[in-house]
Amino acid sequence: MIIMVINSGSSSLKYQLFDMGRGAVIAKGLCERIGIDGLLNQKVPGKENINREISMPNHEVAMRVVIDSLISSEHGVLKSLQDITAVGHRVAHGGDVFTESVLITAEVLDTIRSMIPLAPLHNPAAIMGIEACSKVLGEHIPQVAVFDTAFHQTIPQYSYTYALPHELCEKHRIRRYGFHGTSHKYVASIAAEEIGVPLEQLRVITCHLGNGSSIAAVKNGKSIDTSMGFTPLEGLPMGTRSGAIDPAILPFLMLQENMDAQQIDALLNKQSGMMGMSGVSPDLRDIEEQSEKGNARAQIAIDVLCYHIKKYLGAYTFAMGGLDAIVFTAGIGENSTLIRESALAGLEGLGIVLDLERNRECADDARLISSINSRVKIFVIPTNEELVIARDTQKRI
Ligand code: ADP
């Protein structure tokens, strides 16, 4: 069975083809600059890569380009588009309706559409991807939506409720939703496999640290809290996002700097976080390099990030009444020896002991980085959201 996984952005479309029988990715690619000009990059093992400019005025044309590339005898891997059994889509926001992945029907699509006010950039992009697949692969191709928010729907009311007037929250559906759910769920389940104890019997903190970052408390297999909130802005400082700040800073800046809501939104989402603090770059590799050279602002940005990770570890350990494992994943979590070491420093008395040597090793698979004396197991586990989407799609069709 061949399943296609799509992650559709406003001007991009990422895809992977899974051969579920072999459990292998047989093709992957990316369309960029859709609606501007168009650029396709495709990799198929054993075939020549494609890297070329092709006009893509919209997602439907991009999808036709993708299919043509996948069935091309020179670069592709399929005989015809009928080889694709189903398509799985990453959808950012399922609101409080979708608690798990679903087969897409006209009604489901309408519900995803009704969430647009909650995810004004992301849900329209996912809808464009779904509609493009219907047009190019045919109305009857089974399509499944896998939501970033679904895993966090188990968060209890006292944890997802903001202390704002109840009526306003009801009216605008304001509450903590959380994101990166597919990733948190996947790495928590791999950690349980590595430990050899069912996830339902473990208390795990999963740290998804990338350009966007979030931490989740996974108790007995269920998310009970997470650092991102109503939007993916809350929580940790990120590449260019501020994370949690005193909300009164917003009206203060609006008055002092004569800024409007749009400017404040851009400030918090695009000019803050690691970029804003360091003045160097949103990319942690550049910030680490500058801090080694003695750049004080780069160093403080790293210190702030690690301190916030540590605070979440503490808070979530108490929220769960204890801790069995910590998992690091995504670009920073999988690759930054420094962030893992600094965030966990000084926790030895609490049974959280890193093996400094293991922490420095690199590997493509899950690896244990805690010392044998550590009561809490610490892992680096590469995330694989596409694989979860492919598996969920197979389950739902
Ligand atoms: P996204 O949230 O866009 O999926 P990723 O999970 O790919 O992002 O994470 C990207 C971030 O990972 C980059 O900004 C970079 O700072 C960080 N990163 C990647 N490799 C390393 C590394 N070797 N050392 C430190 N940071 C790294």
GROMACS .gro file of C-alpha atoms and ligand atoms in nm:
model
  424
    1MET     CA    1   0.000   0.000   0.000
    2ILE     CA    2   0.133   0.343  -0.095
    3ILE     CA    3   0.032   0.643   0.112
    4MET     CA    4   0.112   1.001   0.032
    5VAL     CA    5   0.168   1.245   0.316
    6ILE     CA    6   0.115   1.614   0.248
    7ASN     CA    7   0.210   1.918   0.453
    8SER     CA    8   0.062   2.212   0.271
    9GLY     CA    9   0.173   2.568   0.351
   10SER     CA   10   0.041   2.892   0.206
   11SER     CA   11   0.310   2.893  -0.068
   12SER     CA   12   0.462   2.548  -0.025
   13LEU     CA   13   0.370   2.181  -0.045
   14LYS     CA   14   0.588   1.914   0.117
   15TYR     CA   15   0.522   1.551   0.030
   16GLN     CA   16   0.644   1.202   0.112
   17LEU     CA   17   0.540   0.870  -0.034
   18PHE     CA   18   0.541   0.573   0.203
   19ASP     CA   19   0.543   0.211   0.097
   20MET     CA   20   0.362   0.081   0.406
   21GLY     CA   21   0.452  -0.282   0.334
   22ARG     CA   22   0.822  -0.207   0.345
   23GLY     CA   23   0.784   0.072   0.600
   24ALA     CA   24   1.000   0.289   0.373
   25VAL     CA   25   0.989   0.638   0.226
   26ILE     CA   26   1.011   0.585  -0.150
   27ALA     CA   27   0.998   0.952  -0.255
   28LYS     CA   28   0.997   1.293  -0.097
   29GLY     CA   29   0.983   1.644  -0.227
   30LEU     CA   30   0.898   2.007  -0.183
   31CYS     CA   31   0.719   2.262  -0.399
   32GLU     CA   32   0.807   2.618  -0.303
   33ARG     CA   33   0.706   2.966  -0.414
   34ILE     CA   34   0.356   2.849  -0.519
   35GLY     CA   35   0.158   3.151  -0.644
   36ILE     CA   36   0.485   3.342  -0.700
   37ASP     CA   37   0.679   3.141  -0.961
   38GLY     CA   38   0.747   2.781  -0.855
   39LEU     CA   39   1.035   2.555  -0.757
   40LEU     CA   40   1.033   2.176  -0.730
   41ASN     CA   41   1.280   1.963  -0.541
   42GLN     CA   42   1.227   1.587  -0.541
   43LYS     CA   43   1.437   1.297  -0.416
   44VAL     CA   44   1.378   0.934  -0.509
   45PRO     CA   45   1.640   0.683  -0.391
   46GLY     CA   46   1.833   0.548  -0.689
   47LYS     CA   47   1.700   0.813  -0.930
   48GLU     CA   48   1.830   1.151  -1.033
   49ASN     CA   49   1.700   1.433  -0.808
   50ILE     CA   50   1.477   1.703  -0.952
   51ASN     CA   51   1.562   2.061  -0.869
   52ARG     CA   52   1.400   2.296  -1.113
   53GLU     CA   53   1.182   2.600  -1.163
   54ILE     CA   54   0.831   2.514  -1.285
   55SER     CA   55   0.539   2.754  -1.297
   56MET     CA   56   0.297   2.684  -1.009
   57PRO     CA   57   0.024   2.951  -0.998
   58ASN     CA   58  -0.172   2.756  -0.735
   59HIS     CA   59  -0.175   2.436  -0.524
   60GLU     CA   60  -0.368   2.239  -0.784
   61VAL     CA   61  -0.099   2.299  -1.046
   62ALA     CA   62   0.170   2.221  -0.786
   63MET     CA   63  -0.005   1.889  -0.716
   64ARG     CA   64  -0.014   1.807  -1.091
   65VAL     CA   65   0.358   1.882  -1.110
   66VAL     CA   66   0.417   1.649  -0.813
   67ILE     CA   67   0.221   1.364  -0.971
   68ASP     CA   68   0.396   1.410  -1.307
   69SER     CA   69   0.731   1.392  -1.128
   70LEU     CA   70   0.629   1.082  -0.932
   71ILE     CA   71   0.524   0.895  -1.245
   72SER     CA   72   0.814   1.018  -1.461
   73SER     CA   73   1.021   0.721  -1.583
   74GLU     CA   74   1.343   0.919  -1.539
   75HIS     CA   75   1.288   1.065  -1.190
   76GLY     CA   76   0.980   0.895  -1.048
   77VAL     CA   77   0.878   0.585  -0.860
   78LEU     CA   78   0.512   0.517  -0.956
   79LYS     CA   79   0.360   0.360  -1.266
   80SER     CA   80   0.044   0.570  -1.243
   81LEU     CA   81  -0.139   0.789  -0.997
   82GLN     CA   82  -0.373   0.495  -0.924
   83ASP     CA   83  -0.081   0.343  -0.727
   84ILE     CA   84  -0.155   0.591  -0.446
   85THR     CA   85  -0.408   0.431  -0.208
   86ALA     CA   86  -0.473   0.730   0.020
   87VAL     CA   87  -0.344   1.071   0.125
   88GLY     CA   88  -0.274   1.193   0.480
   89HIS     CA   89  -0.269   1.567   0.549
   90ARG     CA   90  -0.112   1.757   0.832
   91VAL     CA   91  -0.376   2.004   0.955
   92ALA     CA   92  -0.273   2.264   1.210
   93HIS     CA   93  -0.598   2.324   1.397
   94GLY     CA   94  -0.874   2.083   1.487
   95GLY     CA   95  -1.012   2.312   1.760
   96ASP     CA   96  -1.197   2.127   2.035
   97VAL     CA   97  -1.380   1.911   1.780
   98PHE     CA   98  -1.115   1.667   1.659
   99THR     CA   99  -0.957   1.452   1.926
  100GLU     CA  100  -0.799   1.217   1.672
  101SER     CA  101  -0.728   1.180   1.302
  102VAL     CA  102  -1.034   1.153   1.072
  103LEU     CA  103  -1.129   1.048   0.723
  104ILE     CA  104  -1.210   1.368   0.535
  105THR     CA  105  -1.572   1.408   0.423
  106ALA     CA  106  -1.750   1.721   0.302
  107GLU     CA  107  -1.867   1.775   0.661
  108VAL     CA  108  -1.516   1.734   0.804
  109LEU     CA  109  -1.382   1.981   0.549
  110ASP     CA  110  -1.649   2.234   0.653
  111THR     CA  111  -1.550   2.189   1.017
  112ILE     CA  112  -1.182   2.244   0.932
  113ARG     CA  113  -1.294   2.555   0.747
  114SER     CA  114  -1.484   2.675   1.054
  115MET     CA  115  -1.151   2.668   1.245
  116ILE     CA  116  -0.992   2.926   1.012
  117PRO     CA  117  -1.033   3.211   1.265
  118LEU     CA  118  -0.823   3.002   1.506
  119ALA     CA  119  -0.547   2.932   1.251
  120PRO     CA  120  -0.581   3.202   0.984
  121LEU     CA  121  -0.253   3.116   0.810
  122HIS     CA  122  -0.239   2.740   0.846
  123ASN     CA  123  -0.588   2.594   0.801
  124PRO     CA  124  -0.656   2.766   0.465
  125ALA     CA  125  -0.325   2.620   0.339
  126ALA     CA  126  -0.424   2.269   0.450
  127ILE     CA  127  -0.764   2.309   0.281
  128MET     CA  128  -0.591   2.411  -0.044
  129GLY     CA  129  -0.381   2.093  -0.022
  130ILE     CA  130  -0.689   1.873   0.037
  131GLU     CA  131  -0.882   2.032  -0.250
  132ALA     CA  132  -0.583   2.005  -0.484
  133CYS     CA  133  -0.561   1.630  -0.410
  134SER     CA  134  -0.935   1.582  -0.478
  135LYS     CA  135  -0.899   1.754  -0.814
  136VAL     CA  136  -0.579   1.583  -0.924
  137LEU     CA  137  -0.620   1.235  -0.771
  138GLY     CA  138  -0.999   1.221  -0.804
  139GLU     CA  139  -1.288   1.291  -0.564
  140HIS     CA  140  -1.285   0.932  -0.440
  141ILE     CA  141  -0.928   0.907  -0.317
  142PRO     CA  142  -0.951   0.855   0.062
  143GLN     CA  143  -0.794   1.150   0.247
  144VAL     CA  144  -0.725   1.170   0.619
  145ALA     CA  145  -0.665   1.480   0.833
  146VAL     CA  146  -0.411   1.452   1.115
  147PHE     CA  147  -0.430   1.746   1.353
  148ASP     CA  148  -0.146   1.917   1.542
  149THR     CA  149  -0.391   1.990   1.824
  150ALA     CA  150  -0.564   1.650   1.859
  151PHE     CA  151  -0.324   1.484   2.104
  152HIS     CA  152  -0.368   1.773   2.350
  153GLN     CA  153  -0.747   1.743   2.368
  154THR     CA  154  -0.702   1.534   2.685
  155ILE     CA  155  -0.570   1.839   2.874
  156PRO     CA  156  -0.803   1.898   3.171
  157GLN     CA  157  -1.024   2.206   3.187
  158TYR     CA  158  -0.834   2.366   3.477
  159SER     CA  159  -0.521   2.351   3.263
  160TYR     CA  160  -0.665   2.472   2.932
  161THR     CA  161  -0.872   2.758   3.077
  162TYR     CA  162  -0.734   3.112   3.071
  163ALA     CA  163  -0.837   3.348   3.351
  164LEU     CA  164  -1.037   3.574   3.120
  165PRO     CA  165  -1.413   3.644   3.126
  166HIS     CA  166  -1.591   3.316   3.056
  167GLU     CA  167  -1.830   3.466   2.799
  168LEU     CA  168  -1.546   3.606   2.587
  169CYS     CA  169  -1.364   3.274   2.589
  170GLU     CA  170  -1.682   3.092   2.486
  171LYS     CA  171  -1.760   3.340   2.212
  172HIS     CA  172  -1.414   3.326   2.053
  173ARG     CA  173  -1.322   2.969   2.155
  174ILE     CA  174  -1.025   3.103   2.354
  175ARG     CA  175  -0.849   2.825   2.547
  176ARG     CA  176  -0.521   2.635   2.540
  177TYR     CA  177  -0.512   2.404   2.239
  178GLY     CA  178  -0.143   2.318   2.211
  179PHE     CA  179   0.042   2.214   1.895
  180HIS     CA  180   0.310   1.966   1.774
  181GLY     CA  181   0.076   1.697   1.909
  182THR     CA  182   0.175   1.439   1.647
  183SER     CA  183   0.541   1.479   1.743
  184HIS     CA  184   0.484   1.469   2.121
  185LYS     CA  185   0.272   1.155   2.087
  186TYR     CA  186   0.525   0.981   1.862
  187VAL     CA  187   0.838   1.047   2.068
  188ALA     CA  188   0.660   0.962   2.396
  189SER     CA  189   0.558   0.625   2.249
  190ILE     CA  190   0.912   0.552   2.125
  191ALA     CA  191   1.046   0.638   2.473
  192ALA     CA  192   0.806   0.383   2.624
  193GLU     CA  193   0.924   0.121   2.374
  194GLU     CA  194   1.287   0.196   2.464
  195ILE     CA  195   1.212   0.169   2.837
  196GLY     CA  196   1.008  -0.147   2.784
  197VAL     CA  197   0.710  -0.025   2.990
  198PRO     CA  198   0.367   0.063   2.838
  199LEU     CA  199   0.325   0.438   2.785
  200GLU     CA  200   0.003   0.410   2.992
  201GLN     CA  201   0.220   0.349   3.298
  202LEU     CA  202   0.471   0.631   3.247
  203ARG     CA  203   0.507   1.003   3.316
  204VAL     CA  204   0.704   1.159   3.031
  205ILE     CA  205   0.803   1.517   2.946
  206THR     CA  206   0.857   1.565   2.573
  207CYS     CA  207   1.060   1.867   2.457
  208HIS     CA  208   1.002   1.949   2.089
  209LEU     CA  209   1.264   2.219   2.031
  210GLY     CA  210   1.289   2.353   1.674
  211ASN     CA  211   1.215   2.685   1.507
  212GLY     CA  212   0.888   2.652   1.690
  213SER     CA  213   0.919   2.485   2.030
  214SER     CA  214   0.682   2.328   2.278
  215ILE     CA  215   0.702   2.103   2.581
  216ALA     CA  216   0.432   1.855   2.684
  217ALA     CA  217   0.350   1.660   2.999
  218VAL     CA  218   0.239   1.311   2.894
  219LYS     CA  219   0.089   1.122   3.186
  220ASN     CA  220  -0.019   0.761   3.132
  221GLY     CA  221  -0.015   0.816   2.756
  222LYS     CA  222  -0.226   1.133   2.764
  223SER     CA  223  -0.120   1.495   2.722
  224ILE     CA  224  -0.216   1.678   3.042
  225ASP     CA  225  -0.043   2.008   2.969
  226THR     CA  226   0.164   2.178   2.703
  227SER     CA  227   0.349   2.505   2.670
  228MET     CA  228   0.189   2.636   2.350
  229GLY     CA  229  -0.158   2.775   2.405
  230PHE     CA  230  -0.439   2.938   2.211
  231THR     CA  231  -0.177   3.000   1.942
  232PRO     CA  232   0.175   2.863   1.882
  233LEU     CA  233   0.316   3.184   2.035
  234GLU     CA  234   0.287   3.091   2.403
  235GLY     CA  235   0.549   2.910   2.605
  236LEU     CA  236   0.920   2.890   2.531
  237PRO     CA  237   1.123   3.156   2.352
  238MET     CA  238   1.155   3.032   1.990
  239GLY     CA  239   1.349   3.127   1.675
  240THR     CA  240   1.161   3.454   1.625
  241ARG     CA  241   0.863   3.410   1.864
  242SER     CA  242   0.865   3.565   2.210
  243GLY     CA  243   0.694   3.282   2.397
  244ALA     CA  244   0.517   3.381   2.721
  245ILE     CA  245   0.567   3.739   2.833
  246ASP     CA  246   0.380   3.968   3.071
  247PRO     CA  247   0.064   4.048   2.867
  248ALA     CA  248   0.071   4.406   2.995
  249ILE     CA  249   0.383   4.466   2.781
  250LEU     CA  250   0.151   4.470   2.478
  251PRO     CA  251  -0.066   4.773   2.564
  252PHE     CA  252   0.247   4.938   2.711
  253LEU     CA  253   0.431   4.909   2.376
  254MET     CA  254   0.123   5.006   2.179
  255LEU     CA  255   0.111   5.332   2.373
  256GLN     CA  256   0.483   5.403   2.402
  257GLU     CA  257   0.579   5.304   2.047
  258ASN     CA  258   0.250   5.397   1.883
  259MET     CA  259   0.209   5.044   1.746
  260ASP     CA  260  -0.113   4.885   1.621
  261ALA     CA  261  -0.231   4.526   1.667
  262GLN     CA  262  -0.070   4.408   1.342
  263GLN     CA  263   0.266   4.557   1.434
  264ILE     CA  264   0.250   4.399   1.779
  265ASP     CA  265   0.165   4.064   1.621
  266ALA     CA  266   0.465   4.091   1.384
  267LEU     CA  267   0.690   4.198   1.673
  268LEU     CA  268   0.596   3.898   1.888
  269ASN     CA  269   0.597   3.641   1.606
  270LYS     CA  270   0.877   3.755   1.377
  271GLN     CA  271   1.120   3.983   1.559
  272SER     CA  272   1.141   3.837   1.908
  273GLY     CA  273   1.261   3.510   2.061
  274MET     CA  274   1.621   3.399   2.004
  275MET     CA  275   1.653   3.647   1.715
  276GLY     CA  276   1.531   3.943   1.917
  277MET     CA  277   1.734   3.863   2.227
  278SER     CA  278   2.062   3.780   2.051
  279GLY     CA  279   2.046   4.021   1.758
  280VAL     CA  280   2.239   3.747   1.574
  281SER     CA  281   1.995   3.511   1.400
  282PRO     CA  282   1.692   3.293   1.477
  283ASP     CA  283   1.913   2.988   1.409
  284LEU     CA  284   2.061   2.839   1.723
  285ARG     CA  285   2.374   2.723   1.536
  286ASP     CA  286   2.466   3.087   1.463
  287ILE     CA  287   2.384   3.191   1.820
  288GLU     CA  288   2.598   2.911   1.970
  289GLU     CA  289   2.886   3.012   1.741
  290GLN     CA  290   2.862   3.378   1.842
  291SER     CA  291   2.836   3.299   2.213
  292GLU     CA  292   3.157   3.091   2.187
  293LYS     CA  293   3.323   3.401   2.044
  294GLY     CA  294   3.215   3.599   2.353
  295ASN     CA  295   2.896   3.766   2.225
  296ALA     CA  296   2.711   3.845   2.551
  297ARG     CA  297   2.368   3.884   2.392
  298ALA     CA  298   2.400   3.546   2.221
  299GLN     CA  299   2.493   3.393   2.557
  300ILE     CA  300   2.197   3.546   2.740
  301ALA     CA  301   1.958   3.419   2.470
  302ILE     CA  302   2.088   3.065   2.529
  303ASP     CA  303   2.063   3.110   2.906
  304VAL     CA  304   1.703   3.234   2.882
  305LEU     CA  305   1.599   2.939   2.664
  306CYS     CA  306   1.761   2.681   2.894
  307TYR     CA  307   1.615   2.841   3.206
  308HIS     CA  308   1.265   2.827   3.058
  309ILE     CA  309   1.307   2.462   2.959
  310LYS     CA  310   1.418   2.387   3.317
  311LYS     CA  311   1.115   2.568   3.463
  312TYR     CA  312   0.877   2.365   3.245
  313LEU     CA  313   1.051   2.043   3.350
  314GLY     CA  314   0.988   2.137   3.713
  315ALA     CA  315   0.631   2.248   3.662
  316TYR     CA  316   0.531   1.940   3.463
  317THR     CA  317   0.701   1.702   3.706
  318PHE     CA  318   0.478   1.844   3.981
  319ALA     CA  319   0.172   1.845   3.754
  320MET     CA  320   0.221   1.472   3.692
  321GLY     CA  321   0.320   1.388   4.051
  322GLY     CA  322   0.659   1.256   3.937
  323LEU     CA  323   0.869   1.186   3.632
  324ASP     CA  324   1.000   0.875   3.455
  325ALA     CA  325   1.149   1.011   3.133
  326ILE     CA  326   1.247   1.327   2.946
  327VAL     CA  327   1.264   1.327   2.566
  328PHE     CA  328   1.438   1.581   2.342
  329THR     CA  329   1.335   1.606   1.978
  330ALA     CA  330   1.329   1.834   1.664
  331GLY     CA  331   1.615   2.044   1.522
  332ILE     CA  332   1.747   2.182   1.852
  333GLY     CA  333   1.640   1.893   2.076
  334GLU     CA  334   1.805   1.634   1.850
  335ASN     CA  335   2.122   1.829   1.772
  336SER     CA  336   2.219   2.075   2.042
  337THR     CA  337   2.442   1.910   2.301
  338LEU     CA  338   2.474   2.248   2.472
  339ILE     CA  339   2.102   2.317   2.521
  340ARG     CA  340   2.038   1.967   2.663
  341GLU     CA  341   2.335   1.993   2.896
  342SER     CA  342   2.254   2.344   3.020
  343ALA     CA  343   1.880   2.281   3.062
  344LEU     CA  344   1.947   1.971   3.274
  345ALA     CA  345   2.242   2.106   3.474
  346GLY     CA  346   2.200   2.101   3.851
  347LEU     CA  347   1.908   1.854   3.857
  348GLU     CA  348   2.118   1.559   3.977
  349GLY     CA  349   1.967   1.581   4.328
  350LEU     CA  350   1.625   1.523   4.170
  351GLY     CA  351   1.737   1.201   4.000
  352ILE     CA  352   1.792   1.361   3.660
  353VAL     CA  353   2.152   1.283   3.565
  354LEU     CA  354   2.285   1.332   3.213
  355ASP     CA  355   2.571   1.116   3.082
  356LEU     CA  356   2.786   1.394   2.934
  357GLU     CA  357   2.968   1.156   2.701
  358ARG     CA  358   2.647   1.003   2.560
  359ASN     CA  359   2.497   1.349   2.529
  360ARG     CA  360   2.778   1.442   2.289
  361GLU     CA  361   2.733   1.140   2.061
  362CYS     CA  362   2.536   1.174   1.738
  363ALA     CA  363   2.303   0.911   1.593
  364ASP     CA  364   2.002   0.890   1.364
  365ASP     CA  365   1.807   0.663   1.601
  366ALA     CA  366   1.659   0.697   1.948
  367ARG     CA  367   1.933   0.702   2.210
  368LEU     CA  368   1.950   0.708   2.587
  369ILE     CA  369   2.164   0.994   2.716
  370SER     CA  370   2.107   0.960   3.091
  371SER     CA  371   2.367   0.813   3.324
  372ILE     CA  372   2.304   0.464   3.466
  373ASN     CA  373   2.259   0.639   3.805
  374SER     CA  374   1.976   0.853   3.674
  375ARG     CA  375   1.633   0.766   3.812
  376VAL     CA  376   1.475   0.956   3.523
  377LYS     CA  377   1.562   0.822   3.178
  378ILE     CA  378   1.666   1.091   2.930
  379PHE     CA  379   1.637   1.031   2.555
  380VAL     CA  380   1.710   1.197   2.224
  381ILE     CA  381   1.446   1.070   1.980
  382PRO     CA  382   1.425   1.197   1.621
  383THR     CA  383   1.069   1.298   1.552
  384ASN     CA  384   0.887   1.159   1.249
  385GLU     CA  385   0.553   1.333   1.206
  386GLU     CA  386   0.518   1.210   0.846
  387LEU     CA  387   0.537   0.846   0.957
  388VAL     CA  388   0.263   0.902   1.219
  389ILE     CA  389   0.046   1.071   0.954
  390ALA     CA  390   0.101   0.776   0.715
  391ARG     CA  391   0.013   0.522   0.988
  392ASP     CA  392  -0.295   0.717   1.101
  393THR     CA  393  -0.407   0.739   0.738
  394GLN     CA  394  -0.370   0.363   0.694
  395LYS     CA  395  -0.577   0.310   1.011
  396ARG     CA  396  -0.862   0.540   0.908
  397ILE     CA  397  -0.926   0.420   0.551
  398ADP     P1  398   1.096   2.356   1.241
  398ADP     O1  399   1.030   2.398   1.368
  398ADP     O2  400   1.097   2.460   1.136
  398ADP     O3  401   1.054   2.218   1.193
  398ADP     P2  402   1.346   2.224   1.308
  398ADP     O4  403   1.288   2.123   1.398
  398ADP     O5  404   1.405   2.179   1.178
  398ADP     O6  405   1.250   2.345   1.280
  398ADP     O7  406   1.459   2.300   1.390
  398ADP     C1  407   1.533   2.402   1.330
  398ADP     C2  408   1.632   2.458   1.431
  398ADP     O8  409   1.718   2.353   1.477
  398ADP     C3  410   1.724   2.559   1.364
  398ADP     O9  411   1.679   2.689   1.386
  398ADP     C4  412   1.852   2.540   1.436
  398ADP    O10  413   1.862   2.644   1.529
  398ADP     C5  414   1.842   2.411   1.514
  398ADP     N1  415   1.952   2.320   1.483
  398ADP     C6  416   1.964   2.232   1.380
  398ADP     N2  417   2.083   2.167   1.385
  398ADP     C7  418   2.147   2.214   1.495
  398ADP     C8  419   2.275   2.188   1.556
  398ADP     N3  420   2.359   2.098   1.504
  398ADP     N4  421   2.307   2.256   1.666
  398ADP     C9  422   2.222   2.347   1.720
  398ADP     N5  423   2.102   2.376   1.668
  398ADP    C10  424   2.065   2.312   1.558
   0.00000   0.00000   0.00000
